[in-house]
Coordinates of N, CA and C and ligand atoms in Angstrom, one line a residue:
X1 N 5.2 5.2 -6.7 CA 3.8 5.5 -7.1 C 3.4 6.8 -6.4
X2 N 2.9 7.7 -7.5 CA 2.2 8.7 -6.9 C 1.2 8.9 -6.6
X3 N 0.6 9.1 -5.9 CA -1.3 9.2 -5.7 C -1.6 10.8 -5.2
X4 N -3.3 10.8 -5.6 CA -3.6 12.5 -4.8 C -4.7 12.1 -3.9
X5 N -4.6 13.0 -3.0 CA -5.6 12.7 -1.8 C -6.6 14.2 -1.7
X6 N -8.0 14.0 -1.5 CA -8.3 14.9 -1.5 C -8.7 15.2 0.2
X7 N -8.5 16.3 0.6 CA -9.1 16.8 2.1 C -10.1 17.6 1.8
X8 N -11.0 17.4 2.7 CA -12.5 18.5 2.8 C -11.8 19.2 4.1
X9 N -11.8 20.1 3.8 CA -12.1 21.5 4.9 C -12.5 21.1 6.4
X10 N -14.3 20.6 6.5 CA -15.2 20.0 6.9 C -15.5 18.7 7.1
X11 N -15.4 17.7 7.8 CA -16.7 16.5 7.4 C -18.0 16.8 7.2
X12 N -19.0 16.1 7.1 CA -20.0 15.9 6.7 C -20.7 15.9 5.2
X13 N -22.2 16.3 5.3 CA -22.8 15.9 3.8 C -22.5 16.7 3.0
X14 N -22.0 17.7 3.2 CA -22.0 18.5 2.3 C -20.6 18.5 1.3
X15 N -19.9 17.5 1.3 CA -19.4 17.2 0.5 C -19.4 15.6 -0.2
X16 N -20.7 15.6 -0.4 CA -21.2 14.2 -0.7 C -20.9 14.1 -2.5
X17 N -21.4 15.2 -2.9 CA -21.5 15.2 -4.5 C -19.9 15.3 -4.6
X18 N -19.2 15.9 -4.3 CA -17.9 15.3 -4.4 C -16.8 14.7 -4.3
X19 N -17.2 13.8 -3.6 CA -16.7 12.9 -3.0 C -16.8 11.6 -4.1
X20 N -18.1 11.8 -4.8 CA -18.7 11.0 -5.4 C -18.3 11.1 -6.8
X21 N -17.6 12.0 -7.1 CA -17.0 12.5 -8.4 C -15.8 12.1 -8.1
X22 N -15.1 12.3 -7.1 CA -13.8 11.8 -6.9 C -13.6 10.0 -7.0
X23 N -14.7 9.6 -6.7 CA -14.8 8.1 -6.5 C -14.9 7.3 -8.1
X24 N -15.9 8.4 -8.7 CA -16.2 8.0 -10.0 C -14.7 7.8 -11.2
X25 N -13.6 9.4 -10.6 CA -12.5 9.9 -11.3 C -11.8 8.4 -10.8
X26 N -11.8 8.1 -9.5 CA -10.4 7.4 -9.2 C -10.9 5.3 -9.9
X27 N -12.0 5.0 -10.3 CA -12.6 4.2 -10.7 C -12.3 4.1 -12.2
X28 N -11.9 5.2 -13.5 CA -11.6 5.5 -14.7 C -10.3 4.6 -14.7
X29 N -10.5 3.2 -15.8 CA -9.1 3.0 -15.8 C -9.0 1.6 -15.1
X30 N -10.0 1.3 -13.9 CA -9.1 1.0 -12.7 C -9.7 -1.0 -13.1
X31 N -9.3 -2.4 -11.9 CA -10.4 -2.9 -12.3 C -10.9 -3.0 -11.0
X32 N -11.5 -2.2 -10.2 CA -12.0 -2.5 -9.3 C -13.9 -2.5 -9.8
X33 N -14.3 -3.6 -9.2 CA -15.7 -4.1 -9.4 C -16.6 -4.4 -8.3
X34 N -16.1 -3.7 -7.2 CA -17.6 -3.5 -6.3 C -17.2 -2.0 -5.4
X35 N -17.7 -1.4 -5.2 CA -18.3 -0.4 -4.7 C -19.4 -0.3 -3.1
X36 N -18.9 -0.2 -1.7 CA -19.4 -0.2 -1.0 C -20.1 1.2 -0.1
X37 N -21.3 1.4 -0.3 CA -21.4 2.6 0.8 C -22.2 2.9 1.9
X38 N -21.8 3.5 2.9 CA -23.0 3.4 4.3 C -23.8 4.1 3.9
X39 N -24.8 3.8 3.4 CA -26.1 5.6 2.9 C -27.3 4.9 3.9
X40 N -27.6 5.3 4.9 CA -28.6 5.0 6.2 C -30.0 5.1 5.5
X41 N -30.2 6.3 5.1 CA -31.3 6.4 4.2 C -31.5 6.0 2.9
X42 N -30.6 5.6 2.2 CA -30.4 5.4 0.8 C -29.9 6.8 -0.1
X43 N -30.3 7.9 0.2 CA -30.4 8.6 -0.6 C -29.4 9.5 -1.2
X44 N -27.9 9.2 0.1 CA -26.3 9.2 -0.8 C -26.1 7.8 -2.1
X45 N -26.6 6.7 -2.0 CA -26.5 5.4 -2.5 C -26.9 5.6 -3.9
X46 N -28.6 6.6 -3.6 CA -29.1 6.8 -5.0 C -28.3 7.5 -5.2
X47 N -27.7 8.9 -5.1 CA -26.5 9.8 -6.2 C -25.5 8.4 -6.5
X48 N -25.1 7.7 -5.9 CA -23.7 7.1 -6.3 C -24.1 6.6 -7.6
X49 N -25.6 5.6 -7.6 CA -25.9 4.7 -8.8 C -26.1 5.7 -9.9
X50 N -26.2 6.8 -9.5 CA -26.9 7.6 -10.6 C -25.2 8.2 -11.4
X51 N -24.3 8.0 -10.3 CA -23.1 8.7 -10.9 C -22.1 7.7 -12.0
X52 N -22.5 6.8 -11.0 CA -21.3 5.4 -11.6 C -21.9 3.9 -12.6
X53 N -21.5 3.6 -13.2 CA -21.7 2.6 -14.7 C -20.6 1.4 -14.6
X54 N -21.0 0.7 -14.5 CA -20.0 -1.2 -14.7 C -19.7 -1.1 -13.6
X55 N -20.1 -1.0 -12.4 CA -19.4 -1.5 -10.9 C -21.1 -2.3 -10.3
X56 N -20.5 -3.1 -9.6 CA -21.6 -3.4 -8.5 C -21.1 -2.6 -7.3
X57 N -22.8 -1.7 -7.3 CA -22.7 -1.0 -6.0 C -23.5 -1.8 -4.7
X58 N -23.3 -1.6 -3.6 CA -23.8 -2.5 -2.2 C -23.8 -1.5 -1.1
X59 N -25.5 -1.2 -0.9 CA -25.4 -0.1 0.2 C -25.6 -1.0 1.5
X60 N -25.1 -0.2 2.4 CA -25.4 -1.0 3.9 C -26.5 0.4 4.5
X61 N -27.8 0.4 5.2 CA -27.6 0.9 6.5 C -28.0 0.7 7.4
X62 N -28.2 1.0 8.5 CA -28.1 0.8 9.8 C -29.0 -0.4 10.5
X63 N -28.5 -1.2 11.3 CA -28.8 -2.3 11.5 C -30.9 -2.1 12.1
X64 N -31.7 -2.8 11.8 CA -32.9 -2.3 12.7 C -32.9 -2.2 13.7
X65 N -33.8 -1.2 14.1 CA -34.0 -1.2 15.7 C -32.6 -0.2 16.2
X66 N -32.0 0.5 15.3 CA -30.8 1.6 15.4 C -31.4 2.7 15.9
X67 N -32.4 3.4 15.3 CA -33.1 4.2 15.4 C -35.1 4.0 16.8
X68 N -34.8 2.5 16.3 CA -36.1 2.7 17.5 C -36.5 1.2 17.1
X69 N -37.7 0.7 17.9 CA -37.7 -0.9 17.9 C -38.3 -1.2 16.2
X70 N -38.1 -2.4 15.9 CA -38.6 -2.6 14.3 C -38.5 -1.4 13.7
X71 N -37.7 -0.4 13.4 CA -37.5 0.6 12.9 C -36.0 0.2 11.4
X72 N -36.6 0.5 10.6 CA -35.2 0.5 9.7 C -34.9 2.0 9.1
X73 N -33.8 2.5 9.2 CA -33.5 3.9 8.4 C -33.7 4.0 7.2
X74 N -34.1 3.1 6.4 CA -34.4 3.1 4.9 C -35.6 2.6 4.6
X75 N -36.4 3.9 3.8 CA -37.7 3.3 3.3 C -37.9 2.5 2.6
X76 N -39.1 1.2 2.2 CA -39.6 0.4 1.8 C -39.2 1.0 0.2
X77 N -39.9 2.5 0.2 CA -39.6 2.6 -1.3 C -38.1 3.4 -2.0
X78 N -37.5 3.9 -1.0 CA -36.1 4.2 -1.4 C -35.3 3.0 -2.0
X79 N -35.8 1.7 -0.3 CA -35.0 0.6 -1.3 C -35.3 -0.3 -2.4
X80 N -36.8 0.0 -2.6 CA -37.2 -0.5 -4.0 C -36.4 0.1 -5.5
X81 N -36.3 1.3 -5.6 CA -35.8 2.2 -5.9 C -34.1 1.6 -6.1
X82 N -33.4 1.9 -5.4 CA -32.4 1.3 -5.5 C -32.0 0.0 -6.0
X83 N -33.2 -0.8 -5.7 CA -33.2 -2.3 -6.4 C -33.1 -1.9 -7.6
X84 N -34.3 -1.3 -8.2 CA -34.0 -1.1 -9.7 C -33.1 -0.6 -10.4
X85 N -32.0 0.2 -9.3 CA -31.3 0.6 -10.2 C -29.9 -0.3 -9.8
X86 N -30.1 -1.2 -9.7 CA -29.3 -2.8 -9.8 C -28.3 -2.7 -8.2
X87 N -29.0 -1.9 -6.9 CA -28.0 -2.0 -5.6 C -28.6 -2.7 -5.0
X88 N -28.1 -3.3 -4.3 CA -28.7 -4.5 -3.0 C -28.5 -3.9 -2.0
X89 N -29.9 -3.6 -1.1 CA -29.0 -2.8 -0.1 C -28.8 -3.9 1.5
X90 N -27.9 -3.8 2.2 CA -28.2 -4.7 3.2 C -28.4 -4.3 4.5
X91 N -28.7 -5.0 5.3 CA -29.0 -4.9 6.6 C -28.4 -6.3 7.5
X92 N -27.6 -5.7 8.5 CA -27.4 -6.7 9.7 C -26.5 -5.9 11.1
X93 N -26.0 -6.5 11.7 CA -24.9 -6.5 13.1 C -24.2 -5.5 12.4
X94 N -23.7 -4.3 13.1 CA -22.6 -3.7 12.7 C -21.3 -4.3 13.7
X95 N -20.3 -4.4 12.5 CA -18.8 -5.4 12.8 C -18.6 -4.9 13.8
X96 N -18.3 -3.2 13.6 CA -17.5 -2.6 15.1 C -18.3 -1.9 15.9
X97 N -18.9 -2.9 16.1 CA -19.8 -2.2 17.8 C -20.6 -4.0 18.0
X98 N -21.2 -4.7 17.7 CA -22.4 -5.4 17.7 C -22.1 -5.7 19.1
X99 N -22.6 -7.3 19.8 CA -23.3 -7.9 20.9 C -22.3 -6.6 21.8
X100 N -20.9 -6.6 21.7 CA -19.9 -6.4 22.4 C -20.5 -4.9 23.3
X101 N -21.2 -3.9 22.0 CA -21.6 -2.7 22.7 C -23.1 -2.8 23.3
X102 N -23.6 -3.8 23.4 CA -24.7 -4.0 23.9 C -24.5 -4.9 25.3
X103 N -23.0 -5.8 25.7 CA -22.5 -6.1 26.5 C -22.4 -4.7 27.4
X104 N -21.3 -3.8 27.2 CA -21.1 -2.5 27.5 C -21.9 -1.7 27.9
X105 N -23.0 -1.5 27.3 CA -24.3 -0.4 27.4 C -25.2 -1.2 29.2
X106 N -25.4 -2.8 28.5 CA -26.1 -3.0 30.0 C -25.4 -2.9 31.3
X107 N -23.8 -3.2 31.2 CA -23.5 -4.1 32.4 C -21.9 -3.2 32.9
X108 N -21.7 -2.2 31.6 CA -20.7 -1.5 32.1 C -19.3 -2.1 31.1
X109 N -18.4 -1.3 31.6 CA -17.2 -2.1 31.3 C -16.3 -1.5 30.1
X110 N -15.9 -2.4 29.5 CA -14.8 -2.1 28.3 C -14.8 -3.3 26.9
X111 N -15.0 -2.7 26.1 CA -15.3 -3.2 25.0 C -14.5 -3.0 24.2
X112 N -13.7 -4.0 23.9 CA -12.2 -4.0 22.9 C -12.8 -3.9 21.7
X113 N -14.0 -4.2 20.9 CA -14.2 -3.5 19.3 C -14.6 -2.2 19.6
X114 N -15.1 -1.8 20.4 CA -15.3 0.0 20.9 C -13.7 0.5 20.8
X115 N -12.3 -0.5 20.6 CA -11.3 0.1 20.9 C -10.8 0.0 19.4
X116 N -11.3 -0.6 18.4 CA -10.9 -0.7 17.4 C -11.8 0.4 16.8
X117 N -12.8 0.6 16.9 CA -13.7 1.5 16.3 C -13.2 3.0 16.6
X118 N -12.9 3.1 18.0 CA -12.2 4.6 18.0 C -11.4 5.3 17.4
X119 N -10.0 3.6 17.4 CA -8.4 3.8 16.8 C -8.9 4.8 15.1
X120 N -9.6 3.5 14.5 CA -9.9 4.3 13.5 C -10.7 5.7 13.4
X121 N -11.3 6.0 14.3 CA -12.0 7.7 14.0 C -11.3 8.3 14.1
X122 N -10.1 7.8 14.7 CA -9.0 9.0 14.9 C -8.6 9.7 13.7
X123 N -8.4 8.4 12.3 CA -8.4 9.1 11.1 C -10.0 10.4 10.6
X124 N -10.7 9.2 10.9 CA -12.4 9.9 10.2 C -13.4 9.2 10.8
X125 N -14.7 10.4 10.6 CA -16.1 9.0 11.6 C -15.8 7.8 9.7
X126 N -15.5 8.3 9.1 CA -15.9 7.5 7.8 C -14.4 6.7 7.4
X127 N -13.4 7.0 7.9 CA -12.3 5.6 7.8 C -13.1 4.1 8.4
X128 N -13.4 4.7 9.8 CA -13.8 3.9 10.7 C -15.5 3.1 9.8
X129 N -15.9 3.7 9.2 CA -17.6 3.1 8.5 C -17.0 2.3 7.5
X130 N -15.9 2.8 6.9 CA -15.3 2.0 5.7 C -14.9 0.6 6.1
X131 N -14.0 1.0 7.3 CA -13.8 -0.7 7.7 C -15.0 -1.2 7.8
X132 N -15.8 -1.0 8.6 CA -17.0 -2.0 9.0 C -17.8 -2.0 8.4
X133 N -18.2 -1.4 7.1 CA -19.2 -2.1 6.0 C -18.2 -3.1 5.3
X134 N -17.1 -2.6 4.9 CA -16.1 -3.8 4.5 C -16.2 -5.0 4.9
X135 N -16.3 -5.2 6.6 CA -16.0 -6.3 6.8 C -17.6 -7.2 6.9
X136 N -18.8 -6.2 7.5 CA -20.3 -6.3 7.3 C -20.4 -7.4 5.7
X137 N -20.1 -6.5 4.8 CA -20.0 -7.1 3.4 C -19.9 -8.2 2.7
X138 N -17.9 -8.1 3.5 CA -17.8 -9.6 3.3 C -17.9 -11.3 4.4
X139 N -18.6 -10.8 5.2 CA -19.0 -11.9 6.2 C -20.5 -11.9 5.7
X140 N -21.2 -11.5 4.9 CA -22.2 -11.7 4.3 C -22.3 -12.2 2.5
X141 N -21.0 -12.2 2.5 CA -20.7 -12.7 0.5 C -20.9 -12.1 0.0
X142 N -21.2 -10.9 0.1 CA -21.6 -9.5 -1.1 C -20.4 -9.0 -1.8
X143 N -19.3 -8.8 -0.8 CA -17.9 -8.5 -1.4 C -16.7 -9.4 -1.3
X144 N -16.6 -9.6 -2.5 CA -15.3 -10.8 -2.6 C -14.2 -10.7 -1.4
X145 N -13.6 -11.5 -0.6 CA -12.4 -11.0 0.5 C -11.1 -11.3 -0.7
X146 N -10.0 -10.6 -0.3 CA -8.8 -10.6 -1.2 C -9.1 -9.9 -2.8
X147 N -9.8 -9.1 -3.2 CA -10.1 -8.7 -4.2 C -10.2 -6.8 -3.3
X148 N -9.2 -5.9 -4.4 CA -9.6 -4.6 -3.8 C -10.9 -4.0 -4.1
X149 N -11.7 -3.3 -3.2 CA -13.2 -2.3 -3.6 C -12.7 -1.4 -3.2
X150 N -14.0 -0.6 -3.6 CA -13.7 1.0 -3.1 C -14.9 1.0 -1.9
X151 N -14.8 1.8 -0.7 CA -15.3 2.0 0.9 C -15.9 3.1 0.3
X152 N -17.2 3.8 1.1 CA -17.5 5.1 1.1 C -18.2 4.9 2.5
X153 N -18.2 6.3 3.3 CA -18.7 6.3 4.6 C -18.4 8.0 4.8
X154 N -19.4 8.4 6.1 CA -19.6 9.8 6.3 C -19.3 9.5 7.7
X155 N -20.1 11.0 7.9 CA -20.1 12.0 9.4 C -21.6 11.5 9.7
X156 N -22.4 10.7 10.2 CA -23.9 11.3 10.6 C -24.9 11.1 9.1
X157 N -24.1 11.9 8.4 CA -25.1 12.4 7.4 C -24.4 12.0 6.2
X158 N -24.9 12.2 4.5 CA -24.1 12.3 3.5 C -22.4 11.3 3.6
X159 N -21.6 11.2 2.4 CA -20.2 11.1 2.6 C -19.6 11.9 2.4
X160 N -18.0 11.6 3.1 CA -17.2 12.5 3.0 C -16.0 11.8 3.1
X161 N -15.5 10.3 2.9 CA -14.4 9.7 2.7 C -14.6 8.3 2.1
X162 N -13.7 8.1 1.2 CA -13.7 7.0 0.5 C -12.1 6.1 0.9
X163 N -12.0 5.1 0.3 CA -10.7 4.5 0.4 C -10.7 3.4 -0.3
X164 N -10.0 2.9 -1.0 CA -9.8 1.6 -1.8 C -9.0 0.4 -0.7
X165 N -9.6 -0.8 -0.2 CA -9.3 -1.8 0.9 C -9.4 -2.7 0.4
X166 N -8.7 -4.0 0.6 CA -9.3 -5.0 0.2 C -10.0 -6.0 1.5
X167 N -11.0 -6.4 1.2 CA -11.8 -7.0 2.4 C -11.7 -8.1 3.0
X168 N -11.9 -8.3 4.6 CA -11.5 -9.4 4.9 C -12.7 -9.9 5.9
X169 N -12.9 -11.2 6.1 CA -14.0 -12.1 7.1 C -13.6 -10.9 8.5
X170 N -14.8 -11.0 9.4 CA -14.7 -10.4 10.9 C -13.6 -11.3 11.3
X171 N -13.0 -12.9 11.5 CA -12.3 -13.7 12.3 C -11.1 -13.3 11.7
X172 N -10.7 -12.4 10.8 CA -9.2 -11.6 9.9 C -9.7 -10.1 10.3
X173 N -9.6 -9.7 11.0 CA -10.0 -8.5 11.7 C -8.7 -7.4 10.9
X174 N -7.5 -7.7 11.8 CA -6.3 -6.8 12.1 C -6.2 -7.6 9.9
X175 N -6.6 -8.0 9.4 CA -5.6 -8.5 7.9 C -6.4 -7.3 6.5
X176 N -7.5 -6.4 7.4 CA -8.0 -5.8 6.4 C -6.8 -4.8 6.1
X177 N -6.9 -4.6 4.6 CA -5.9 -3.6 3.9 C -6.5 -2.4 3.6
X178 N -5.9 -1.5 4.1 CA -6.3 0.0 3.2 C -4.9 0.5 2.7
X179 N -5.4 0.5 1.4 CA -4.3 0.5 0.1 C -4.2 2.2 0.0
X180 N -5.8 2.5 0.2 CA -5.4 4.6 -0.8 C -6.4 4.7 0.1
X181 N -6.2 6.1 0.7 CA -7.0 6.9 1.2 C -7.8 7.9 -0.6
X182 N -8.6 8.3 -0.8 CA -9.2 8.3 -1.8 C -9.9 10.1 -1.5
X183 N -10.2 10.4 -0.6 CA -10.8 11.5 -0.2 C -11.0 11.3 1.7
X184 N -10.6 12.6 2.9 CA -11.3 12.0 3.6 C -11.4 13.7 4.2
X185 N -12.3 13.7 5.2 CA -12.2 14.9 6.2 C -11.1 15.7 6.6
X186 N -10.3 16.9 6.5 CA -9.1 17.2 7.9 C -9.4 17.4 8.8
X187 N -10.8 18.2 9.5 CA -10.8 18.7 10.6 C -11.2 17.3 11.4
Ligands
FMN1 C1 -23.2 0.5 9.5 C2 -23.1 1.9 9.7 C3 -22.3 2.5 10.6 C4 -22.1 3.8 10.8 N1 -21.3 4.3 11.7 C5 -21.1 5.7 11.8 C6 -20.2 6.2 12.8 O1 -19.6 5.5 13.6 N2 -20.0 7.5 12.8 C7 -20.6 8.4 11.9 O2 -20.4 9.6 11.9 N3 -21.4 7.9 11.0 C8 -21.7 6.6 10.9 N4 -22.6 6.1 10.0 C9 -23.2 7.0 9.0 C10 -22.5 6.9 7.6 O3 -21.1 7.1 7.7 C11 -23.1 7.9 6.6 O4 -22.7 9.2 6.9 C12 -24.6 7.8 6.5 O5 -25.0 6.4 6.4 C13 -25.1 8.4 5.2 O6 -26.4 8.2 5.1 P1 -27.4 9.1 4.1 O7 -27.1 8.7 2.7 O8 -28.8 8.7 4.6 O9 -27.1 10.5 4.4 C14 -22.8 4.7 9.9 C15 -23.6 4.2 8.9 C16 -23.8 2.8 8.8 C17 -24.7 2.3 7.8

């Protein structure tokens, strides 16, 4: 089997609208039926809905209180907005970091999902977002486990890597699959 991979130059947002074309191209054809992406603000999530037709899309962003106390990164009315355009967006614990980095932050020490979270940046900040809304997803029932989706995840800002995985519970950690890298950063 042959596959193509795309590399950006750069990470970050500014290769969001492409990435998003790429996702749309690699989706032609295929049967994959859900669609996962980190959009913090919503407003990479809105381009995706607005790009893509017959998938369930599921945006994640950032757990509350990420940005400051009772604080959520997405407005009341981005995610209204989003509702209507048939995405659920969610909110909870992020997989690779939660109690563990808040263990860490008070008391010092070493945090083995801090070590799983790294391993993967080594590919991309957005390999690493891929896993963990994946697994966010399906420990919440939004995404079937054992069924392949497609991941999207960035730098900070916008996306800039996708991957086709199939999902697994947080207690199947090491069983998640990444089948295709789909687009990701080189530098
Ligand atoms: C749960 C979650 C975890 C994230 N973790 C990281 C991370 O470790 N590194 C990173 O560069 N970006 C991280 N992001 C940012 C996303 O990859 C993405 O760039 C951003 O959510 C896009 O949001 P926007 O549509 O508001 O621009 C994370 C986002 C979410 C929702």
């Amino acid at each position: 089997m042959k596959k193509s991979i795309t590399y950006f130059e750069n990470s970050g947002e500014e290769n969001t609208d492409e990435l998003i074309s790429l996702v749309k191209d690699r989706l032609k054809g295929s049967n994959i039926k859900y669609v996962a992406i980190a959009s913090a603000s919503g407003e990479s999530a809105i381009k995706l809905a607005n790009a893509l037709e017959d998938v369930t899309i599921i945006n994640v962003t950032h757990h509350a209180g990420f940005h400051g106390p009772n604080q959520l990164d997405i407005s009341e009315d981005t995610r209204s907005k989003l509702k209507n355009m048939g995405v659920v967006t969610f909110v909870g614990s992020h997989a690779l970091s939660g109690v563990g980095k808040g263990i860490a932050k008070q008391l010092g020490g070493l945090n083995p999902v801090e070590i799983v979270a790294q391993t993967y940046r080594t590919f991309s900040q957005g390999i690493k977002v891929c896993a963990e809304i994946t697994i966010m997803l399906a420990d919440a029932g939004l995404v079937p486990v054992g069924e392949e989706i497609i991941a999207i995840g960035g730098t900070g800002h916008g996306v800039d890597t996708a991957a086709v995985i199939t999902p697994v519970n947080m207690t199947k950690v090491f069983d998640i699959k990444f089948h295709e890298i789909i687009a990701m950063p080189r530098d």
